[in-house]
Amino acid sequence: MSRRTYLIKRVFQAILSLWIIATILFFLFRMGLPDPTAALITEGLNPEQREAVRAQFGLDQPVWQQYFLFLSNAVQGEFGTSFSYRAPVAGIVWERLANTMILMLAAIVLAYGIGVPLGAWLSWRRGSRVDTAGIFVGLMFRSAPMFWTGMIAILIFGVTLSLMPTSGMRTLPYDAVGFWDKVLTLDFLWHAVLPVMIVALYYLGSPLLIMRNTMLEVYGEDFIEMARAKGLPERDILYKHAARNALLPVVTQLAVTIGLAAGGQVVVEVVFSWPGLGREILNAVRTSDFPLAQASFLIMAAFVITLNLFVDILYTTLDPRVSFR
Amino acid sequence: MTMPPFLRAAAGPLKLMLQDRLAVIGLCVLGVIIAMALLAPMIATHDPRQINEIEDGSVLVRGTDTWELSESLGPLALNDADHRGNEALIVGREGTVWERDGDDWRRVQVPVAADLHAVAFGPQAGALIVGDSSTVLAQVGEGWRVIDPPRPADLRGVAWIDPDSALIVGAGEEIWRLDVASGDITEIDSPVGRGFALASVARDTDGTLLAVGARGLAVRYDPATGAATLDRLGSSRDLNHIHIAPGGAALVVGERGTLLRRDGPEARWQTDTAPDTRALRAGWIDDGGRAVAVGRNGIAMEWDGDAWQLATTESERHLRALLIEGDRWLALGSDRFVTRLAPPSAEHWFGTDHLGRDLYSQNVHGSRIALLVGFLGATLVVLIGTNVGLIAGYYRGRTEAVLMRTVDVMYGIPFEPFALILVLLFQPSLLIVILAVSLLTWRTVARLIRSQVLSLRERPFVKAARVAGASDLRIMYLHIFPNVMPLVFLELAIIVGVSIIAEATLSFLGLGPPHSISWGGILHDARLSGAWRTAWWWNLPPGIFIMVTVLSVFFVSRSLEVVANPRLRARQ
């Protein structure tokens, strides 16, 4: 199979996946919330307005027509109006998605930036106390739920030491025009420290352990013996020969992690009141804001699938040995 | 009897695991936690849902801006206090009497065990204590003499008429005049005579005595005529306590924040607005315009000259008495109060939460849901994942394509938001939580098992079985399955950890199985109450339990990885 056909096939698969997810989502919501406008009565909406909303989502039509309306709306990026924000859903979702991604990407970069070299170093010191301690700490943060480590971090750095802000992305009130205006400030950086640290510590374990274990396997390879025989310094063998060849499984893991990053870490967003997409979904379903919940999830899934697709394509470029299925 | 092959395959990993120290530690810790879950009702010291109350001889001292909790006087509630010069007495339940001893308090032994309700020092010498079961105690030198009552009664208040006699009032509208020297008691007819409880009595500046009680009842006794007459204070609420200052200022407090104040001996009684409507149990006023009242749930209010201001108190204990000497203000209590947010103690090892529930017991019970969801969820995940992997890997072709594309689709669904939506749409229940935890997680298991099966199905023993005429099912489950067993166990262990965290996450978001106690749920309560920012004992233990459980599962899975992957084994 040529690279070209592989790519086409892969894109087609992604679209198929997205369609299946959209379908599952549609029926899940219809099963769970047969009449989403029921929640609107408490909001003080009069019957005419309610009928308008019902017509917008085609709730007065048979299910299969609703389904096609839903699909065609989704393809056109038409997600309706949020019940609680009274604003177009799409704009809200994209902003929240950006908030989530900046938190997740910063944390992932930090985790892999520290985890990979640390894992390589631990493998070099294998069997020592440092090695055991490193594995232990990595596994420990992997085992502790993030909402708990987050709460403890807030308790220590926010409440007891009063060092860091513990909620939101910026000190309120603030004016910012657009996303970058909001993010490119010291205030934002200051707010991001704790949540990014918490997510990064959680992610740290996997690059650390994968790198360490793969390095150990690589040490057994002939070319390492060869390098030793040539009398190269141990440091060069470690970083120039072994580490480069051990990177691949870490990159695989990184791909999966980035691919699912859009899903975010709902609990971290909740604990730190970070206005991300996961927290938005939670609030939307809690307040029965059905257009927002549905659109958030669909856009999130679309983003995850697109990221997966890009990562896969990038991966085939990085490692020529990967055969095109 | 020979072991079936799959059992032998299962026993192998166990033997290998026992050689790994970390795995043994993990297994031990896991064993302890499983034992904790199984024996939870026996290990827990309290019912985890029960709201705990305790009684305590509480003392609150008025500090610069708040009433601070001071060292308790014994385990029994304190009901009343009085002082004369440097002497001071506090009385409480079950015959509790405390006497000032320098800067400290000394417990005094009295020959009764009834609840004592009131104490009063005589104008020159002596003191009287009255209480339930017609208890009347008179101080004689260093000791206490029991005065024989004329009939059974629960006595509530006492005040001296002159150095030789005192007036005692009781819960059955008793008004008794006591001659202290002889111990003779004369019963005086109440002007009402309907058995209304009298709660407190005080000597007024004109030499008469004023008693207050239920439904706003006020009775004035004039020692000169020896008769009691009805008085009106302008309230019909139950009145609990009266205090009259030497210059004639007076304060009566009662139920639902009743405050009746009189500025001088001739002034009219006026009803003040209280900043809180809970029951007030004791009041104090002086002629210089200072006044204070205390009541249930740590309510303390102070008169600032124009209005009553609520003071901050360090505790929600029920305050029943005041002891005011110059600038030293003490508030005393406390009958049974809810032990909210109590730090760890011998009674509550992990402290209590905002409703006074025992956190140690909650944590112990919390292990049940964690392990139940963890193991059930993981079993379900491995069951689905292994079968999908086996079938996809063995049959190949169209079956494989359909199954593995399904797995691909699942990789496009972010786990946490999906679980949230599932639980929120279909009402949280144990089943939905387990489903939410396991419905997406099987994707990794299916992929792993399939890749393993792909290589196994080309092995000679599979071909041999096929030639021998074995059915597909037989080959899959009797020949291939035992060979992927170590991998299955490894995945099982990893997913137990994942499921435990997933359940804790859902519970933390308030979406766990309803009416259940779980580690995540404890943290949910803590976050919701807002008190977690101070009550470290509330949010520390559940997280540690989750971490230790998942960590030990990881240790076990790490050694299973060695079992599943012989290359790792050879190297170590």
JSON list of C-alpha atoms in Angstrom, two decimals, chain B residues 367-511:
[
{"chain": "B", "resi": 367, "resn": "SER", "atom": "CA", "xyz": [-12.93, 1.07, 50.57]},
{"chain": "B", "resi": 368, "resn": "ARG", "atom": "CA", "xyz": [-15.96, -1.09, 49.73]},
{"chain": "B", "resi": 369, "resn": "ILE", "atom": "CA", "xyz": [-17.22, 0.94, 46.76]},
{"chain": "B", "resi": 370, "resn": "ALA", "atom": "CA", "xyz": [-13.67, 1.54, 45.52]},
{"chain": "B", "resi": 371, "resn": "LEU", "atom": "CA", "xyz": [-12.82, -2.17, 45.45]},
{"chain": "B", "resi": 372, "resn": "LEU", "atom": "CA", "xyz": [-16.25, -3.23, 44.23]},
{"chain": "B", "resi": 373, "resn": "VAL", "atom": "CA", "xyz": [-16.19, -0.88, 41.26]},
{"chain": "B", "resi": 374, "resn": "GLY", "atom": "CA", "xyz": [-12.47, -1.46, 40.79]},
{"chain": "B", "resi": 375, "resn": "PHE", "atom": "CA", "xyz": [-12.66, -5.24, 40.53]},
{"chain": "B", "resi": 376, "resn": "LEU", "atom": "CA", "xyz": [-16.11, -5.57, 38.93]},
{"chain": "B", "resi": 377, "resn": "GLY", "atom": "CA", "xyz": [-15.27, -2.89, 36.38]},
{"chain": "B", "resi": 378, "resn": "ALA", "atom": "CA", "xyz": [-11.89, -4.40, 35.61]},
{"chain": "B", "resi": 379, "resn": "THR", "atom": "CA", "xyz": [-13.35, -7.90, 35.28]},
{"chain": "B", "resi": 380, "resn": "LEU", "atom": "CA", "xyz": [-15.96, -6.60, 32.85]},
{"chain": "B", "resi": 381, "resn": "VAL", "atom": "CA", "xyz": [-13.32, -4.69, 30.89]},
{"chain": "B", "resi": 382, "resn": "VAL", "atom": "CA", "xyz": [-10.98, -7.66, 30.66]},
{"chain": "B", "resi": 383, "resn": "LEU", "atom": "CA", "xyz": [-13.85, -9.98, 29.78]},
{"chain": "B", "resi": 384, "resn": "ILE", "atom": "CA", "xyz": [-14.95, -7.81, 26.87]},
{"chain": "B", "resi": 385, "resn": "GLY", "atom": "CA", "xyz": [-11.44, -6.83, 25.79]},
{"chain": "B", "resi": 386, "resn": "THR", "atom": "CA", "xyz": [-10.03, -10.36, 25.87]},
{"chain": "B", "resi": 387, "resn": "ASN", "atom": "CA", "xyz": [-12.90, -11.86, 23.91]},
{"chain": "B", "resi": 388, "resn": "VAL", "atom": "CA", "xyz": [-12.87, -9.11, 21.30]},
{"chain": "B", "resi": 389, "resn": "GLY", "atom": "CA", "xyz": [-9.10, -9.46, 20.99]},
{"chain": "B", "resi": 390, "resn": "LEU", "atom": "CA", "xyz": [-9.27, -13.25, 20.76]},
{"chain": "B", "resi": 391, "resn": "ILE", "atom": "CA", "xyz": [-12.02, -13.28, 18.15]},
{"chain": "B", "resi": 392, "resn": "ALA", "atom": "CA", "xyz": [-10.48, -10.48, 16.09]},
{"chain": "B", "resi": 393, "resn": "GLY", "atom": "CA", "xyz": [-7.03, -12.03, 16.20]},
{"chain": "B", "resi": 394, "resn": "TYR", "atom": "CA", "xyz": [-8.17, -15.57, 15.51]},
{"chain": "B", "resi": 395, "resn": "TYR", "atom": "CA", "xyz": [-10.75, -15.09, 12.74]},
{"chain": "B", "resi": 396, "resn": "ARG", "atom": "CA", "xyz": [-9.03, -12.18, 10.97]},
{"chain": "B", "resi": 397, "resn": "GLY", "atom": "CA", "xyz": [-10.71, -10.89, 7.82]},
{"chain": "B", "resi": 398, "resn": "ARG", "atom": "CA", "xyz": [-14.01, -9.06, 7.99]},
{"chain": "B", "resi": 399, "resn": "THR", "atom": "CA", "xyz": [-14.66, -9.91, 11.66]},
{"chain": "B", "resi": 400, "resn": "GLU", "atom": "CA", "xyz": [-11.33, -8.41, 12.62]},
{"chain": "B", "resi": 401, "resn": "ALA", "atom": "CA", "xyz": [-11.91, -5.31, 10.49]},
{"chain": "B", "resi": 402, "resn": "VAL", "atom": "CA", "xyz": [-15.28, -4.57, 12.11]},
{"chain": "B", "resi": 403, "resn": "LEU", "atom": "CA", "xyz": [-14.06, -5.20, 15.66]},
{"chain": "B", "resi": 404, "resn": "MET", "atom": "CA", "xyz": [-10.83, -3.25, 15.33]},
{"chain": "B", "resi": 405, "resn": "ARG", "atom": "CA", "xyz": [-12.54, -0.30, 13.60]},
{"chain": "B", "resi": 406, "resn": "THR", "atom": "CA", "xyz": [-14.90, -0.23, 16.60]},
{"chain": "B", "resi": 407, "resn": "VAL", "atom": "CA", "xyz": [-11.85, -0.04, 18.83]},
{"chain": "B", "resi": 408, "resn": "ASP", "atom": "CA", "xyz": [-10.51, 2.80, 16.67]},
{"chain": "B", "resi": 409, "resn": "VAL", "atom": "CA", "xyz": [-13.77, 4.69, 17.10]},
{"chain": "B", "resi": 410, "resn": "MET", "atom": "CA", "xyz": [-13.52, 4.24, 20.86]},
{"chain": "B", "resi": 411, "resn": "TYR", "atom": "CA", "xyz": [-10.09, 5.82, 20.80]},
{"chain": "B", "resi": 412, "resn": "GLY", "atom": "CA", "xyz": [-11.81, 8.92, 19.46]},
{"chain": "B", "resi": 413, "resn": "ILE", "atom": "CA", "xyz": [-13.96, 9.27, 22.57]},
{"chain": "B", "resi": 414, "resn": "PRO", "atom": "CA", "xyz": [-12.39, 11.04, 25.53]},
{"chain": "B", "resi": 415, "resn": "PHE", "atom": "CA", "xyz": [-12.96, 8.93, 28.62]},
{"chain": "B", "resi": 416, "resn": "GLU", "atom": "CA", "xyz": [-13.89, 11.36, 31.38]},
{"chain": "B", "resi": 417, "resn": "PRO", "atom": "CA", "xyz": [-16.43, 13.48, 29.47]},
{"chain": "B", "resi": 418, "resn": "PHE", "atom": "CA", "xyz": [-18.07, 10.33, 28.10]},
{"chain": "B", "resi": 419, "resn": "ALA", "atom": "CA", "xyz": [-18.43, 8.81, 31.56]},
{"chain": "B", "resi": 420, "resn": "LEU", "atom": "CA", "xyz": [-19.84, 12.12, 32.81]},
{"chain": "B", "resi": 421, "resn": "ILE", "atom": "CA", "xyz": [-22.48, 12.28, 30.10]},
{"chain": "B", "resi": 422, "resn": "LEU", "atom": "CA", "xyz": [-23.44, 8.66, 30.60]},
{"chain": "B", "resi": 423, "resn": "VAL", "atom": "CA", "xyz": [-23.89, 9.05, 34.34]},
{"chain": "B", "resi": 424, "resn": "LEU", "atom": "CA", "xyz": [-25.65, 12.38, 34.10]},
{"chain": "B", "resi": 425, "resn": "LEU", "atom": "CA", "xyz": [-28.07, 11.25, 31.40]},
{"chain": "B", "resi": 426, "resn": "PHE", "atom": "CA", "xyz": [-29.00, 8.01, 33.15]},
{"chain": "B", "resi": 427, "resn": "GLN", "atom": "CA", "xyz": [-29.18, 8.89, 36.87]},
{"chain": "B", "resi": 428, "resn": "PRO", "atom": "CA", "xyz": [-26.19, 7.75, 38.91]},
{"chain": "B", "resi": 429, "resn": "SER", "atom": "CA", "xyz": [-26.43, 4.14, 40.08]},
{"chain": "B", "resi": 430, "resn": "LEU", "atom": "CA", "xyz": [-23.84, 1.49, 40.84]},
{"chain": "B", "resi": 431, "resn": "LEU", "atom": "CA", "xyz": [-24.51, -0.22, 37.50]},
{"chain": "B", "resi": 432, "resn": "ILE", "atom": "CA", "xyz": [-24.20, 2.97, 35.46]},
{"chain": "B", "resi": 433, "resn": "VAL", "atom": "CA", "xyz": [-20.99, 3.91, 37.26]},
{"chain": "B", "resi": 434, "resn": "ILE", "atom": "CA", "xyz": [-19.47, 0.49, 36.54]},
{"chain": "B", "resi": 435, "resn": "LEU", "atom": "CA", "xyz": [-20.62, 0.74, 32.92]},
{"chain": "B", "resi": 436, "resn": "ALA", "atom": "CA", "xyz": [-19.24, 4.26, 32.57]},
{"chain": "B", "resi": 437, "resn": "VAL", "atom": "CA", "xyz": [-15.93, 3.08, 33.98]},
{"chain": "B", "resi": 438, "resn": "SER", "atom": "CA", "xyz": [-15.68, 0.01, 31.73]},
{"chain": "B", "resi": 439, "resn": "LEU", "atom": "CA", "xyz": [-17.43, 0.90, 28.48]},
{"chain": "B", "resi": 440, "resn": "LEU", "atom": "CA", "xyz": [-14.42, 2.67, 26.98]},
{"chain": "B", "resi": 441, "resn": "THR", "atom": "CA", "xyz": [-11.51, 1.09, 28.81]},
{"chain": "B", "resi": 442, "resn": "TRP", "atom": "CA", "xyz": [-11.64, -2.26, 27.05]},
{"chain": "B", "resi": 443, "resn": "ARG", "atom": "CA", "xyz": [-10.19, -0.70, 23.90]},
{"chain": "B", "resi": 444, "resn": "THR", "atom": "CA", "xyz": [-6.58, -1.09, 25.09]},
{"chain": "B", "resi": 445, "resn": "VAL", "atom": "CA", "xyz": [-7.10, -4.67, 26.22]},
{"chain": "B", "resi": 446, "resn": "ALA", "atom": "CA", "xyz": [-8.63, -5.66, 22.89]},
{"chain": "B", "resi": 447, "resn": "ARG", "atom": "CA", "xyz": [-5.71, -4.18, 20.93]},
{"chain": "B", "resi": 448, "resn": "LEU", "atom": "CA", "xyz": [-3.08, -5.85, 23.11]},
{"chain": "B", "resi": 449, "resn": "ILE", "atom": "CA", "xyz": [-4.67, -9.30, 23.17]},
{"chain": "B", "resi": 450, "resn": "ARG", "atom": "CA", "xyz": [-5.30, -9.21, 19.42]},
{"chain": "B", "resi": 451, "resn": "SER", "atom": "CA", "xyz": [-1.67, -8.50, 18.60]},
{"chain": "B", "resi": 452, "resn": "GLN", "atom": "CA", "xyz": [-0.61, -11.35, 20.87]},
{"chain": "B", "resi": 453, "resn": "VAL", "atom": "CA", "xyz": [-3.15, -13.74, 19.34]},
{"chain": "B", "resi": 454, "resn": "LEU", "atom": "CA", "xyz": [-2.00, -12.79, 15.84]},
{"chain": "B", "resi": 455, "resn": "SER", "atom": "CA", "xyz": [1.43, -14.29, 16.51]},
{"chain": "B", "resi": 456, "resn": "LEU", "atom": "CA", "xyz": [0.11, -17.23, 18.55]},
{"chain": "B", "resi": 457, "resn": "ARG", "atom": "CA", "xyz": [-2.29, -18.47, 15.90]},
{"chain": "B", "resi": 458, "resn": "GLU", "atom": "CA", "xyz": [0.60, -19.17, 13.53]},
{"chain": "B", "resi": 459, "resn": "ARG", "atom": "CA", "xyz": [2.40, -21.35, 16.10]},
{"chain": "B", "resi": 460, "resn": "PRO", "atom": "CA", "xyz": [2.77, -25.09, 15.41]},
{"chain": "B", "resi": 461, "resn": "PHE", "atom": "CA", "xyz": [0.63, -26.18, 18.37]},
{"chain": "B", "resi": 462, "resn": "VAL", "atom": "CA", "xyz": [-2.35, -24.28, 17.01]},
{"chain": "B", "resi": 463, "resn": "LYS", "atom": "CA", "xyz": [-1.86, -25.82, 13.61]},
{"chain": "B", "resi": 464, "resn": "ALA", "atom": "CA", "xyz": [-1.52, -29.24, 15.21]},
{"chain": "B", "resi": 465, "resn": "ALA", "atom": "CA", "xyz": [-4.76, -28.74, 17.11]},
{"chain": "B", "resi": 466, "resn": "ARG", "atom": "CA", "xyz": [-6.52, -27.71, 13.92]},
{"chain": "B", "resi": 467, "resn": "VAL", "atom": "CA", "xyz": [-5.25, -30.78, 12.10]},
{"chain": "B", "resi": 468, "resn": "ALA", "atom": "CA", "xyz": [-6.40, -32.94, 14.99]},
{"chain": "B", "resi": 469, "resn": "GLY", "atom": "CA", "xyz": [-9.91, -31.63, 14.29]},
{"chain": "B", "resi": 470, "resn": "ALA", "atom": "CA", "xyz": [-10.35, -29.21, 17.21]},
{"chain": "B", "resi": 471, "resn": "SER", "atom": "CA", "xyz": [-13.15, -26.71, 16.82]},
{"chain": "B", "resi": 472, "resn": "ASP", "atom": "CA", "xyz": [-12.45, -22.99, 16.56]},
{"chain": "B", "resi": 473, "resn": "LEU", "atom": "CA", "xyz": [-13.85, -22.41, 20.05]},
{"chain": "B", "resi": 474, "resn": "ARG", "atom": "CA", "xyz": [-11.68, -25.16, 21.48]},
{"chain": "B", "resi": 475, "resn": "ILE", "atom": "CA", "xyz": [-8.55, -23.77, 19.84]},
{"chain": "B", "resi": 476, "resn": "MET", "atom": "CA", "xyz": [-9.33, -20.23, 20.93]},
{"chain": "B", "resi": 477, "resn": "TYR", "atom": "CA", "xyz": [-10.19, -20.91, 24.56]},
{"chain": "B", "resi": 478, "resn": "LEU", "atom": "CA", "xyz": [-8.19, -24.03, 25.39]},
{"chain": "B", "resi": 479, "resn": "HIS", "atom": "CA", "xyz": [-5.06, -23.55, 23.31]},
{"chain": "B", "resi": 480, "resn": "ILE", "atom": "CA", "xyz": [-4.55, -19.86, 22.65]},
{"chain": "B", "resi": 481, "resn": "PHE", "atom": "CA", "xyz": [-6.19, -18.34, 25.74]},
{"chain": "B", "resi": 482, "resn": "PRO", "atom": "CA", "xyz": [-3.84, -19.93, 28.35]},
{"chain": "B", "resi": 483, "resn": "ASN", "atom": "CA", "xyz": [-0.94, -18.41, 26.46]},
{"chain": "B", "resi": 484, "resn": "VAL", "atom": "CA", "xyz": [-2.31, -14.89, 26.72]},
{"chain": "B", "resi": 485, "resn": "MET", "atom": "CA", "xyz": [-3.23, -15.45, 30.37]},
{"chain": "B", "resi": 486, "resn": "PRO", "atom": "CA", "xyz": [-0.24, -13.54, 31.82]},
{"chain": "B", "resi": 487, "resn": "LEU", "atom": "CA", "xyz": [-1.11, -10.59, 29.62]},
{"chain": "B", "resi": 488, "resn": "VAL", "atom": "CA", "xyz": [-4.74, -10.79, 30.73]},
{"chain": "B", "resi": 489, "resn": "PHE", "atom": "CA", "xyz": [-3.69, -10.74, 34.37]},
{"chain": "B", "resi": 490, "resn": "LEU", "atom": "CA", "xyz": [-1.41, -7.79, 33.72]},
{"chain": "B", "resi": 491, "resn": "GLU", "atom": "CA", "xyz": [-4.20, -5.83, 32.08]},
{"chain": "B", "resi": 492, "resn": "LEU", "atom": "CA", "xyz": [-6.59, -6.83, 34.85]},
{"chain": "B", "resi": 493, "resn": "ALA", "atom": "CA", "xyz": [-4.24, -5.38, 37.45]},
{"chain": "B", "resi": 494, "resn": "ILE", "atom": "CA", "xyz": [-3.67, -2.16, 35.52]},
{"chain": "B", "resi": 495, "resn": "ILE", "atom": "CA", "xyz": [-7.37, -1.67, 34.90]},
{"chain": "B", "resi": 496, "resn": "VAL", "atom": "CA", "xyz": [-8.28, -2.28, 38.55]},
{"chain": "B", "resi": 497, "resn": "GLY", "atom": "CA", "xyz": [-6.16, 0.78, 39.29]},
{"chain": "B", "resi": 498, "resn": "VAL", "atom": "CA", "xyz": [-7.71, 2.75, 36.45]},
{"chain": "B", "resi": 499, "resn": "SER", "atom": "CA", "xyz": [-11.24, 1.80, 37.56]},
{"chain": "B", "resi": 500, "resn": "ILE", "atom": "CA", "xyz": [-10.60, 2.78, 41.17]},
{"chain": "B", "resi": 501, "resn": "ILE", "atom": "CA", "xyz": [-9.44, 6.21, 40.06]},
{"chain": "B", "resi": 502, "resn": "ALA", "atom": "CA", "xyz": [-12.34, 6.51, 37.61]},
{"chain": "B", "resi": 503, "resn": "GLU", "atom": "CA", "xyz": [-14.88, 5.69, 40.32]},
{"chain": "B", "resi": 504, "resn": "ALA", "atom": "CA", "xyz": [-13.23, 8.16, 42.69]},
{"chain": "B", "resi": 505, "resn": "THR", "atom": "CA", "xyz": [-13.37, 10.79, 39.95]},
{"chain": "B", "resi": 506, "resn": "LEU", "atom": "CA", "xyz": [-17.07, 10.29, 39.32]},
{"chain": "B", "resi": 507, "resn": "SER", "atom": "CA", "xyz": [-17.82, 10.29, 43.04]},
{"chain": "B", "resi": 508, "resn": "PHE", "atom": "CA", "xyz": [-15.73, 13.41, 43.48]},
{"chain": "B", "resi": 509, "resn": "LEU", "atom": "CA", "xyz": [-17.85, 15.14, 40.86]},
{"chain": "B", "resi": 510, "resn": "GLY", "atom": "CA", "xyz": [-20.92, 14.06, 42.82]},
{"chain": "B", "resi": 511, "resn": "LEU", "atom": "CA", "xyz": [-21.91, 11.42, 40.26]}
]
